[in-house]
PDB file of C-alpha atoms in Angstrom:
ATOM      1  CA  MET A   1      -0.004   0.316  -0.306  1.00  0.00           C
ATOM      2  CA  ALA A   2       1.607   3.061  -0.755  1.00  0.00           C
ATOM      3  CA  ALA A   3       1.745   6.692   0.785  1.00  0.00           C
ATOM      4  CA  PRO A   4      -1.367   9.160  -0.306  1.00  0.00           C
ATOM      5  CA  SER A   5       0.261  11.524  -2.432  1.00  0.00           C
ATOM      6  CA  GLY A   6       0.645  15.415  -1.624  1.00  0.00           C
ATOM      7  CA  ALA A   7       2.122  16.720   1.309  1.00  0.00           C
ATOM      8  CA  ALA A   8      -0.037  16.983   4.663  1.00  0.00           C
ATOM      9  CA  ASN A   9      -1.531  20.576   5.488  1.00  0.00           C
ATOM     10  CA  CYS A  10      -0.740  21.769   8.837  1.00  0.00           C
ATOM     11  CA  GLU A  11      -1.726  24.611   8.469  1.00  0.00           C
ATOM     12  CA  ASP A  12      -5.551  22.936   9.068  1.00  0.00           C
ATOM     13  CA  PHE A  13      -6.042  20.451  10.686  1.00  0.00           C
ATOM     14  CA  ALA A  14      -9.083  18.803  10.497  1.00  0.00           C
ATOM     15  CA  GLU A  15      -6.835  17.896   6.862  1.00  0.00           C
ATOM     16  CA  PHE A  16      -3.692  16.682   8.989  1.00  0.00           C
ATOM     17  CA  GLN A  17      -5.824  14.348  10.780  1.00  0.00           C
ATOM     18  CA  GLU A  18      -7.494  13.750   7.916  1.00  0.00           C
ATOM     19  CA  PHE A  19      -4.487  12.919   6.459  1.00  0.00           C
ATOM     20  CA  LEU A  20      -2.917  10.980   8.857  1.00  0.00           C
ATOM     21  CA  ARG A  21      -6.375   8.875   8.755  1.00  0.00           C
ATOM     22  CA  VAL A  22      -5.446   7.613   5.224  1.00  0.00           C
ATOM     23  CA  MET A  23      -1.690   6.648   5.325  1.00  0.00           C
ATOM     24  CA  ARG A  24      -2.624   4.919   9.025  1.00  0.00           C
ATOM     25  CA  THR A  25      -4.980   2.850   6.388  1.00  0.00           C
ATOM     26  CA  ILE A  26      -2.780  -0.524   6.568  1.00  0.00           C
ATOM     27  CA  ASP A  27      -2.255  -1.070  10.305  1.00  0.00           C
ATOM     28  CA  ASP A  28      -6.279  -0.352  10.570  1.00  0.00           C
ATOM     29  CA  ARG A  29      -6.101  -3.362   8.308  1.00  0.00           C
ATOM     30  CA  ILE A  30      -3.718  -5.214   9.016  1.00  0.00           C
ATOM     31  CA  VAL A  31      -5.674  -9.004   9.832  1.00  0.00           C
ATOM     32  CA  HIS A  32      -6.363  -8.351   7.042  1.00  0.00           C
ATOM     33  CA  GLU A  33      -3.410  -7.121   5.235  1.00  0.00           C
ATOM     34  CA  LEU A  34      -2.251 -11.094   7.158  1.00  0.00           C
ATOM     35  CA  ASN A  35      -4.781 -12.760   5.284  1.00  0.00           C
ATOM     36  CA  THR A  36      -4.485 -11.889   1.927  1.00  0.00           C
ATOM     37  CA  THR A  37      -0.503 -12.222   2.591  1.00  0.00           C
ATOM     38  CA  ILE A  38      -0.022 -15.319   4.246  1.00  0.00           C
ATOM     39  CA  PRO A  39      -0.902 -17.729   1.799  1.00  0.00           C
ATOM     40  CA  THR A  40      -3.580 -21.191   2.800  1.00  0.00           C
ATOM     41  CA  ALA A  41      -2.387 -24.027   2.857  1.00  0.00           C
ATOM     42  CA  SER A  42      -3.699 -25.009  -0.950  1.00  0.00           C
ATOM     43  CA  PHE A  43      -1.097 -22.075  -2.335  1.00  0.00           C
ATOM     44  CA  ALA A  44       2.091 -22.827  -0.013  1.00  0.00           C
ATOM     45  CA  GLY A  45       3.799 -24.121  -2.585  1.00  0.00           C
ATOM     46  CA  LYS A  46       2.811 -21.309  -5.463  1.00  0.00           C
ATOM     47  CA  ILE A  47       3.689 -18.711  -2.963  1.00  0.00           C
ATOM     48  CA  ASP A  48       6.646 -17.469  -1.147  1.00  0.00           C
ATOM     49  CA  ALA A  49       4.886 -17.099   1.990  1.00  0.00           C
ATOM     50  CA  SER A  50       8.748 -15.160   3.115  1.00  0.00           C
ATOM     51  CA  GLN A  51       9.301 -13.200   0.977  1.00  0.00           C
ATOM     52  CA  THR A  52       5.860 -11.275   0.964  1.00  0.00           C
ATOM     53  CA  CYS A  53       5.899 -10.896   5.181  1.00  0.00           C
ATOM     54  CA  LYS A  54       8.741  -9.618   4.274  1.00  0.00           C
ATOM     55  CA  GLU A  55       7.003  -7.190   1.637  1.00  0.00           C
ATOM     56  CA  LEU A  56       4.097  -6.688   4.394  1.00  0.00           C
ATOM     57  CA  TYR A  57       6.749  -5.371   7.210  1.00  0.00           C
ATOM     58  CA  GLN A  58       9.246  -3.386   4.888  1.00  0.00           C
ATOM     59  CA  SER A  59       5.922  -1.493   3.315  1.00  0.00           C
ATOM     60  CA  LEU A  60       4.030  -1.321   7.720  1.00  0.00           C
ATOM     61  CA  MET A  61       7.343   0.446   8.039  1.00  0.00           C
ATOM     62  CA  ASP A  62       7.527   2.857   5.222  1.00  0.00           C
ATOM     63  CA  MET A  63       4.231   3.658   5.879  1.00  0.00           C
ATOM     64  CA  HIS A  64       5.641   4.013  10.055  1.00  0.00           C
ATOM     65  CA  THR A  65       8.358   6.051   9.222  1.00  0.00           C
ATOM     66  CA  SER A  66       6.492   8.855   6.345  1.00  0.00           C
ATOM     67  CA  ARG A  67       3.637   8.990   9.019  1.00  0.00           C
ATOM     68  CA  GLU A  68       6.708   9.930  11.334  1.00  0.00           C
ATOM     69  CA  ARG A  69       8.443  12.007   9.383  1.00  0.00           C
ATOM     70  CA  ILE A  70       4.962  14.431   8.206  1.00  0.00           C
ATOM     71  CA  ILE A  71       4.249  15.111  12.242  1.00  0.00           C
ATOM     72  CA  LYS A  72       8.128  15.772  13.709  1.00  0.00           C
ATOM     73  CA  ASN A  73       7.081  18.015   9.961  1.00  0.00           C
ATOM     74  CA  CYS A  74       4.795  19.173  11.327  1.00  0.00           C
ATOM     75  CA  ILE A  75       5.154  19.776  14.964  1.00  0.00           C
ATOM     76  CA  ALA A  76       8.104  21.301  13.771  1.00  0.00           C
ATOM     77  CA  GLN A  77       6.475  24.043  11.688  1.00  0.00           C
ATOM     78  CA  THR A  78       3.534  24.942  14.481  1.00  0.00           C
ATOM     79  CA  SER A  79       6.526  25.387  17.189  1.00  0.00           C
ATOM     80  CA  SER A  80       8.558  28.324  13.880  1.00  0.00           C
ATOM     81  CA  ALA A  81       5.481  29.568  14.386  1.00  0.00           C
ATOM     82  CA  VAL A  82       4.304  29.727  18.181  1.00  0.00           C
ATOM     83  CA  LYS A  83       8.072  31.033  18.284  1.00  0.00           C
ATOM     84  CA  THR A  84       7.586  33.723  16.346  1.00  0.00           C
ATOM     85  CA  LEU A  85       4.167  35.282  17.433  1.00  0.00           C
ATOM     86  CA  ARG A  86       5.197  34.837  21.208  1.00  0.00           C
ATOM     87  CA  GLU A  87       8.086  37.442  19.759  1.00  0.00           C
ATOM     88  CA  GLU A  88       5.435  39.175  18.175  1.00  0.00           C
ATOM     89  CA  ARG A  89       2.925  38.969  21.606  1.00  0.00           C
ATOM     90  CA  GLU A  90       6.118  40.626  23.555  1.00  0.00           C
ATOM     91  CA  LYS A  91       6.534  42.979  21.307  1.00  0.00           C
ATOM     92  CA  ALA A  92       2.468  44.282  21.237  1.00  0.00           C
ATOM     93  CA  GLN A  93       0.836  42.749  24.352  1.00  0.00           C
ATOM     94  CA  ASP A  94      -2.225  44.559  23.825  1.00  0.00           C
ATOM     95  CA  ASP A  95      -3.162  42.740  20.717  1.00  0.00           C
ATOM     96  CA  VAL A  96      -5.776  40.170  21.448  1.00  0.00           C
ATOM     97  CA  ALA A  97      -6.056  38.399  17.612  1.00  0.00           C
ATOM     98  CA  LEU A  98      -2.099  38.018  18.297  1.00  0.00           C
ATOM     99  CA  LEU A  99      -3.234  36.787  21.590  1.00  0.00           C
ATOM    100  CA  LYS A 100      -6.032  34.505  19.690  1.00  0.00           C
ATOM    101  CA  GLN A 101      -3.796  33.015  17.198  1.00  0.00           C
ATOM    102  CA  LEU A 102      -0.463  32.019  19.100  1.00  0.00           C
ATOM    103  CA  ARG A 103      -3.147  29.567  21.966  1.00  0.00           C
ATOM    104  CA  LYS A 104      -5.014  28.610  18.062  1.00  0.00           C
ATOM    105  CA  GLU A 105      -1.458  27.698  17.455  1.00  0.00           C
ATOM    106  CA  GLN A 106       0.129  25.963  21.112  1.00  0.00           C
ATOM    107  CA  THR A 107      -3.171  24.498  21.237  1.00  0.00           C
ATOM    108  CA  LYS A 108      -2.193  22.966  17.339  1.00  0.00           C
ATOM    109  CA  VAL A 109       1.452  21.117  19.900  1.00  0.00           C
TER     110      VAL A 109
END
């Protein structure tokens, strides 16, 4: 199962969650994946179970690595935005809109 195309949008939290949900599909369907990967007794001679299990494992690891990279990237982006907003907040402490934006970004992190 391949990773979804495109990059995760860290700005829209709901869209980011949906992107991660799609990337979890192989994990959510692991029983089905195992049932279709490991051959039954009648197909044992026709399919290399060891190789198909290795391929499934590699697919899982690739997906986990991709998800981890995307999550860490969004955390870094949002943390950077929080840092910038904090610096701006120090300069303009009376700006309510800036405070709301800062709180929103802090909640995302």
